CSV table of C-alpha atoms in Angstrom, one decimal:
chain,number,residue,atom,x,y,z
A,1,MET,CA,4.1,13.4,-15.7
A,2,ASN,CA,0.0,14.2,-15.2
A,3,CYS,CA,-2.4,12.0,-13.3
A,4,ILE,CA,-6.2,12.2,-13.2
A,5,ARG,CA,-6.7,14.0,-10.1
A,6,HIS,CA,-9.7,16.8,-10.4
A,7,SER,CA,-8.0,19.7,-11.7
A,8,LYS,CA,-8.3,21.8,-8.6
A,9,TYR,CA,-7.2,19.0,-6.3
A,10,LYS,CA,-3.8,18.5,-5.8
A,11,SER,CA,-1.2,15.9,-3.6
A,12,LEU,CA,-1.4,16.4,-0.3
A,13,PHE,CA,1.8,14.2,0.6
A,14,LEU,CA,4.7,16.5,1.5
A,15,PRO,CA,8.6,15.7,2.4
A,16,SER,CA,9.4,16.9,5.9
A,17,ASN,CA,11.7,19.2,4.3
A,18,VAL,CA,8.6,21.4,3.1
A,19,MET,CA,7.3,21.4,6.6
A,20,SER,CA,10.7,22.0,9.1
A,21,HIS,CA,9.1,24.5,11.4
A,22,THR,CA,7.1,21.6,12.9
A,23,SER,CA,10.3,20.1,13.9
A,24,ASN,CA,9.2,19.1,16.9
A,25,SER,CA,6.0,17.4,15.9
A,26,ASN,CA,8.3,15.4,13.6
A,27,ASN,CA,10.9,14.6,16.2
A,28,SER,CA,8.0,13.3,18.5
A,29,LYS,CA,7.1,11.5,15.2
A,30,SER,CA,10.3,10.0,15.0
A,31,ASN,CA,10.8,9.3,18.0
A,32,SER,CA,7.5,7.0,18.3
A,33,SER,CA,9.4,5.7,15.3
A,34,ASN,CA,12.1,4.4,16.9
A,35,SER,CA,10.6,2.8,19.9
A,36,SER,CA,8.3,0.4,17.3
A,37,ASN,CA,11.6,-0.9,16.2
A,38,SER,CA,13.0,-1.3,19.6
A,39,SER,CA,9.8,-3.0,21.2
A,40,SER,CA,9.7,-6.1,17.7
A,41,ASN,CA,13.3,-6.6,19.8
A,42,HIS,CA,11.4,-8.5,22.3
A,43,ASN,CA,9.6,-10.7,19.8
A,44,ARG,CA,10.9,-13.4,20.8
A,45,ARG,CA,11.5,-13.1,24.3
A,46,TYR,CA,7.7,-13.0,24.1
A,47,GLU,CA,7.6,-16.3,22.5
A,48,ARG,CA,10.3,-17.8,24.3
A,49,GLU,CA,8.0,-17.0,28.0
A,50,GLY,CA,4.7,-18.5,26.3
A,51,LEU,CA,2.9,-15.0,27.1
A,52,ILE,CA,-0.9,-15.1,25.5
A,53,THR,CA,-0.5,-12.4,21.8
A,54,CYS,CA,-3.7,-10.5,21.5
A,55,GLN,CA,-5.0,-12.5,18.5
A,56,PHE,CA,-7.4,-8.8,17.3
A,57,TYR,CA,-4.3,-7.0,17.3
A,58,ASN,CA,-2.4,-10.0,14.6
A,59,LYS,CA,-6.1,-9.5,13.0
A,60,ILE,CA,-6.9,-6.2,12.7
A,61,GLY,CA,-3.3,-4.5,13.5
A,62,ALA,CA,-4.6,-2.5,15.9
A,63,CYS,CA,-6.9,-3.2,19.3
A,64,ARG,CA,-8.8,-1.1,21.3
A,65,HIS,CA,-7.2,-1.3,24.6
A,66,GLY,CA,-3.8,-0.4,23.1
A,67,GLU,CA,-1.3,-0.7,25.7
A,68,LYS,CA,-3.5,-1.4,28.3
A,69,CYS,CA,-4.1,-4.5,26.9
A,70,SER,CA,-3.6,-7.8,29.1
A,71,LYS,CA,-2.3,-9.3,26.5
A,72,LYS,CA,0.8,-8.7,24.0
A,73,HIS,CA,0.8,-7.2,20.6
A,74,ILE,CA,4.0,-7.9,18.6
A,75,LYS,CA,5.2,-5.6,15.7
A,76,PRO,CA,6.2,-7.3,13.4
A,77,THR,CA,10.0,-6.6,11.8
A,78,ASN,CA,9.0,-7.6,8.6
A,79,SER,CA,5.8,-7.2,6.4
A,80,LYS,CA,4.2,-6.9,3.2
A,81,THR,CA,1.8,-4.1,4.9
A,82,LEU,CA,1.9,-1.0,6.2
A,83,ILE,CA,-0.9,1.1,9.0
A,84,LEU,CA,-0.9,4.9,8.4
A,85,ALA,CA,-2.9,5.3,11.4
A,86,ASN,CA,-5.7,8.5,11.3
A,87,LEU,CA,-4.7,9.0,7.8
A,88,TYR,CA,-7.1,9.7,6.0
A,89,GLN,CA,-10.2,12.6,7.8
A,90,ASN,CA,-13.8,11.2,7.0
A,91,PRO,CA,-15.8,13.8,6.8
A,92,LYS,CA,-19.5,11.9,7.8
A,93,LEU,CA,-17.1,12.4,11.1
A,94,ASN,CA,-15.5,15.6,11.0
A,95,LYS,CA,-18.3,17.7,9.9
A,96,ASN,CA,-20.2,20.3,11.3
A,97,GLU,CA,-23.2,19.8,12.9
A,98,SER,CA,-25.1,21.8,10.5
A,99,ASP,CA,-23.2,20.1,7.5
A,100,GLU,CA,-25.0,17.4,5.7
A,101,LEU,CA,-23.0,15.3,3.2
A,102,SER,CA,-24.7,13.0,0.8
A,103,GLN,CA,-23.5,9.6,0.0
A,104,LEU,CA,-22.4,11.2,-3.3
A,105,GLN,CA,-20.3,14.1,-1.8
A,106,LEU,CA,-19.1,11.4,1.0
A,107,GLN,CA,-18.1,8.8,-2.1
A,108,GLU,CA,-16.1,12.3,-4.4
A,109,SER,CA,-14.1,12.8,-1.1
A,110,LEU,CA,-12.9,9.4,-0.6
A,111,ASP,CA,-12.5,8.8,-3.9
A,112,LEU,CA,-9.8,11.4,-4.2
A,113,PHE,CA,-8.0,10.9,-1.1
A,114,PHE,CA,-7.8,7.2,-2.4
A,115,GLN,CA,-6.3,8.2,-5.7
A,116,ASP,CA,-4.1,10.4,-3.8
A,117,VAL,CA,-2.5,7.9,-1.3
A,118,PHE,CA,-2.4,5.2,-4.0
A,119,ILE,CA,-0.2,7.1,-6.9
A,120,HIS,CA,2.2,8.0,-4.4
A,121,LEU,CA,2.6,4.6,-2.5
A,122,SER,CA,2.5,3.3,-5.8
A,123,GLN,CA,5.9,5.1,-6.8
A,124,LYS,CA,7.6,3.6,-3.8
A,125,GLY,CA,6.4,-0.3,-4.5
A,126,GLU,CA,4.0,-2.4,-6.4
A,127,VAL,CA,0.8,-2.3,-4.5
A,128,ALA,CA,-1.5,-5.4,-3.9
A,129,SER,CA,-4.5,-3.6,-1.9
A,130,LEU,CA,-5.4,-0.8,0.0
A,131,VAL,CA,-7.9,-0.4,1.9
A,132,VAL,CA,-9.6,3.0,4.0
A,133,CYS,CA,-11.4,2.7,6.9
A,134,GLU,CA,-14.3,5.1,8.4
A,135,ASN,CA,-15.0,3.4,12.3
A,136,GLU,CA,-15.8,5.6,14.4
A,137,ASN,CA,-14.0,4.7,17.0
A,138,ASN,CA,-10.3,6.0,18.2
A,139,HIS,CA,-8.3,3.1,17.1
A,140,LEU,CA,-9.5,2.2,13.4
A,141,ASN,CA,-11.0,5.9,12.7
A,142,GLY,CA,-9.0,7.3,9.7
A,143,ASN,CA,-6.5,4.1,9.5
A,144,VAL,CA,-5.1,3.3,6.0
A,145,TYR,CA,-3.6,-0.2,5.3
A,146,VAL,CA,-1.5,-0.7,2.4
A,147,ARG,CA,-0.2,-4.3,1.2
A,148,PHE,CA,2.6,-4.2,-0.8
A,149,TYR,CA,3.8,-7.2,-3.2
A,150,SER,CA,7.4,-7.1,-1.5
A,151,GLU,CA,8.6,-6.7,2.0
A,152,LYS,CA,11.4,-5.1,1.0
A,153,ASP,CA,9.2,-2.2,-0.9
A,154,ALA,CA,7.4,-2.4,2.2
A,155,GLN,CA,10.0,-1.4,4.7
A,156,GLN,CA,11.3,1.2,2.1
A,157,ALA,CA,8.0,2.7,2.3
A,158,ASN,CA,7.7,3.3,6.2
A,159,GLN,CA,10.5,4.7,6.4
A,160,GLU,CA,10.0,7.5,3.8
A,161,LEU,CA,6.3,7.7,5.1
A,162,ASN,CA,8.0,8.8,8.7
A,163,GLN,CA,9.6,11.7,6.8
A,164,GLU,CA,6.6,13.4,5.3
A,165,TRP,CA,2.9,14.9,6.0
A,166,PHE,CA,-0.2,14.9,4.8
A,167,ASN,CA,-2.4,17.5,4.4
A,168,GLY,CA,-0.6,19.5,7.3
A,169,ARG,CA,-0.4,16.6,9.6
A,170,PRO,CA,2.9,14.1,10.1
A,171,VAL,CA,2.2,10.5,8.3
A,172,HIS,CA,2.1,7.3,10.9
A,173,SER,CA,3.3,4.9,9.3
A,174,ASP,CA,4.1,1.1,10.7
A,175,LEU,CA,4.9,-2.5,9.7
A,176,SER,CA,1.0,-4.6,10.4
A,177,PRO,CA,1.1,-7.8,11.4
A,178,VAL,CA,-2.1,-8.1,9.6
A,179,TYR,CA,-2.2,-10.5,5.8
A,180,SER,CA,-5.7,-10.5,4.8
A,181,PHE,CA,-7.8,-7.6,4.4
A,182,ASP,CA,-10.3,-9.8,4.0
A,183,GLU,CA,-10.2,-11.4,7.0
A,184,ALA,CA,-10.2,-7.7,8.7
A,185,ARG,CA,-12.9,-6.9,7.8
A,186,CYS,CA,-16.9,-6.4,8.9
A,187,ARG,CA,-18.9,-8.6,6.6
A,188,ALA,CA,-22.3,-6.8,8.3
A,189,TYR,CA,-20.8,-3.3,7.6
A,190,ASP,CA,-20.8,-4.4,3.7
A,191,THR,CA,-24.6,-5.0,3.9
A,192,ASN,CA,-25.4,-2.2,6.2
A,193,SER,CA,-25.9,-4.7,8.5
A,194,CYS,CA,-23.9,-4.5,11.4
A,195,GLU,CA,-25.0,-3.0,14.8
A,196,ARG,CA,-22.3,-2.4,16.5
A,197,GLY,CA,-20.9,1.1,15.3
A,198,GLU,CA,-18.1,1.7,17.6
A,199,MET,CA,-18.1,-1.1,19.3
A,200,CYS,CA,-17.0,-3.2,16.7
A,201,ASN,CA,-13.5,-4.0,16.1
A,202,TYR,CA,-13.4,-5.3,12.3
A,203,MET,CA,-12.5,-2.6,9.5
A,204,HIS,CA,-15.6,-1.4,8.4
A,205,LEU,CA,-14.0,0.4,4.8
A,206,ARG,CA,-15.5,2.1,2.4
A,207,LEU,CA,-14.3,1.6,-0.9
A,208,PRO,CA,-13.5,4.1,-3.7
A,209,THR,CA,-15.8,3.8,-7.5
A,210,LYS,CA,-15.0,0.5,-9.3
A,211,SER,CA,-13.7,2.6,-12.4
A,212,LEU,CA,-11.6,4.8,-10.2
A,213,LEU,CA,-9.8,1.6,-9.1
A,214,ASP,CA,-9.7,-0.2,-12.1
A,215,LYS,CA,-7.9,3.0,-13.7
A,216,LEU,CA,-5.5,3.0,-11.0
A,217,THR,CA,-4.8,-1.2,-10.7
A,218,GLN,CA,-3.8,-1.3,-14.8
A,219,GLY,CA,-1.4,2.1,-14.4
A,220,GLN,CA,0.2,0.5,-12.5
A,221,GLU,CA,0.2,-2.8,-14.0
A,222,LYS,CA,1.1,-1.5,-17.1
A,223,LYS,CA,4.0,0.9,-15.6
A,224,TYR,CA,5.6,-2.6,-13.5
A,225,ALA,CA,5.3,-4.6,-16.3
A,226,SER,CA,7.5,-1.9,-18.1
A,227,LYS,CA,9.9,-2.4,-15.9
A,228,ARG,CA,10.4,-5.5,-15.5
A,229,LEU,CA,10.7,-6.3,-19.2
A,230,GLU,CA,13.2,-4.1,-19.2
A,231,ARG,CA,15.1,-5.6,-16.6
A,232,LEU,CA,14.5,-9.3,-18.5
A,233,LYS,CA,16.1,-7.8,-21.5
A,234,THR,CA,19.0,-6.0,-18.8
A,235,GLU,CA,19.6,-9.4,-17.6
A,236,LEU,CA,19.7,-11.3,-21.0
A,237,ARG,CA,21.9,-8.9,-22.6
A,238,GLU,CA,24.4,-9.0,-19.5
A,239,LEU,CA,24.7,-13.5,-20.9
A,240,GLY,CA,25.9,-11.8,-23.8
A,241,GLY,CA,25.8,-13.0,-27.4
A,242,ASP,CA,23.4,-10.9,-29.8
A,243,TYR,CA,20.0,-10.9,-27.3
A,244,ASP,CA,18.7,-7.5,-29.0
A,245,ALA,CA,18.5,-9.0,-32.7
A,246,GLY,CA,17.2,-11.9,-31.5
A,247,PHE,CA,14.5,-10.7,-29.6
A,248,TYR,CA,13.5,-7.9,-31.6
A,249,ASN,CA,13.6,-10.0,-34.7
A,250,GLY,CA,11.6,-13.1,-33.0
A,251,GLY,CA,14.6,-15.3,-31.9
A,252,SER,CA,17.1,-17.6,-34.5
A,253,SER,CA,16.6,-21.5,-35.0
A,254,ASP,CA,20.5,-21.9,-34.2
A,255,GLY,CA,19.9,-20.5,-30.4
A,256,GLY,CA,21.0,-17.1,-29.5
A,257,VAL,CA,21.3,-16.4,-26.3
A,258,ILE,CA,20.0,-18.6,-24.0
A,259,GLY,CA,21.1,-22.4,-25.1
A,260,GLY,CA,23.2,-21.2,-27.6
A,261,ASP,CA,23.7,-23.5,-30.5
A,262,GLY,CA,24.5,-26.9,-30.9
A,263,GLY,CA,25.8,-29.1,-28.6
A,264,GLU,CA,23.6,-31.0,-25.7
A,265,GLY,CA,21.5,-27.7,-24.8
A,266,GLY,CA,21.3,-26.6,-28.2
A,267,GLU,CA,17.4,-27.3,-29.3
A,268,SER,CA,16.6,-26.5,-25.8
A,269,GLY,CA,18.4,-23.3,-25.5
A,270,THR,CA,16.3,-22.3,-29.0
A,271,THR,CA,12.7,-23.2,-27.7
A,272,ASN,CA,13.5,-21.7,-23.6
A,273,ASN,CA,14.7,-18.2,-25.9
A,274,SER,CA,11.4,-18.6,-27.9
A,275,SER,CA,9.2,-19.2,-25.4
A,276,ALA,CA,10.6,-16.2,-23.3
A,277,ILE,CA,10.1,-14.2,-26.8
A,278,GLU,CA,6.7,-15.2,-27.3
A,279,SER,CA,5.2,-14.5,-23.0
A,280,HIS,CA,6.9,-11.3,-23.7
A,281,LYS,CA,5.0,-10.1,-27.5
A,282,SER,CA,1.7,-9.4,-25.6
A,283,VAL,CA,3.5,-6.9,-22.4
A,284,PRO,CA,2.8,-3.2,-23.1
A,285,THR,CA,5.8,-1.3,-23.8
A,286,THR,CA,5.0,2.0,-25.8
A,287,THR,CA,4.0,5.1,-23.2
A,288,GLY,CA,1.8,7.6,-23.4
A,289,SER,CA,-1.7,6.3,-22.6
A,290,LEU,CA,-3.4,5.7,-18.9
A,291,LEU,CA,0.7,5.4,-17.3
A,292,ASP,CA,1.1,9.1,-18.6
A,293,GLN,CA,-1.6,10.3,-16.9
A,294,LEU,CA,-1.5,8.2,-13.7
A,295,PHE,CA,1.6,9.2,-13.2
């Protein structure tokens, strides 16, 4: 389906087989992913030994000391949050000395990137939140954090992303302990008053334009609302009876699928069926508007 990207802009995500000529780099990345899985097996041992964990790693998902940190970085075995390390190539930091980029150009660059990443990730699972860091330090610069509504979606997306490329570079994805982006962000940076610069260990976030974020969010909501409705309809059909006729005709007064007619559950079953129907009348089921534009 068509999306709303700029007419000259194409998604920069590529599957691993397209970049097969760089298999050595891909193998190196796979080994890194495997090492993160093996390290997670030691989490319980760390807890038993009473070792001190790194609070910055737990809250921000990254630490400036890296592996040299005196405190333990315990990678989660299950999480709804992923970190895509250094995925965003910030033009403000990667420009030539002679280049002068306006705030409008920087925002347009971020919007194109954010749009591409959001659409790609939302195809893997329903995205709850997506943030992009533009810190000037190495451990946060260009990091992208995505939080899914489902741990299962996050696990599957993590596996798939580690086999993909973005803008000619391998994607490095990992489960992250970050629970709240609001707690991880630098409030001073939001008001252009952060004086710590590259020494700041909190997220310096560059946000997409509101109109773009609204369109992406609405498109995703419609996509997954349709999927939830189809799943509900399938589950109700499995219960037997003439659900289809009851659903599309607004239900029947003598029971329908849920509760049946007569007996102890007849009246309550009718009420539940009508309530279920009413609660889904407002869910959009048509195609061809924003969803088709986005996906």
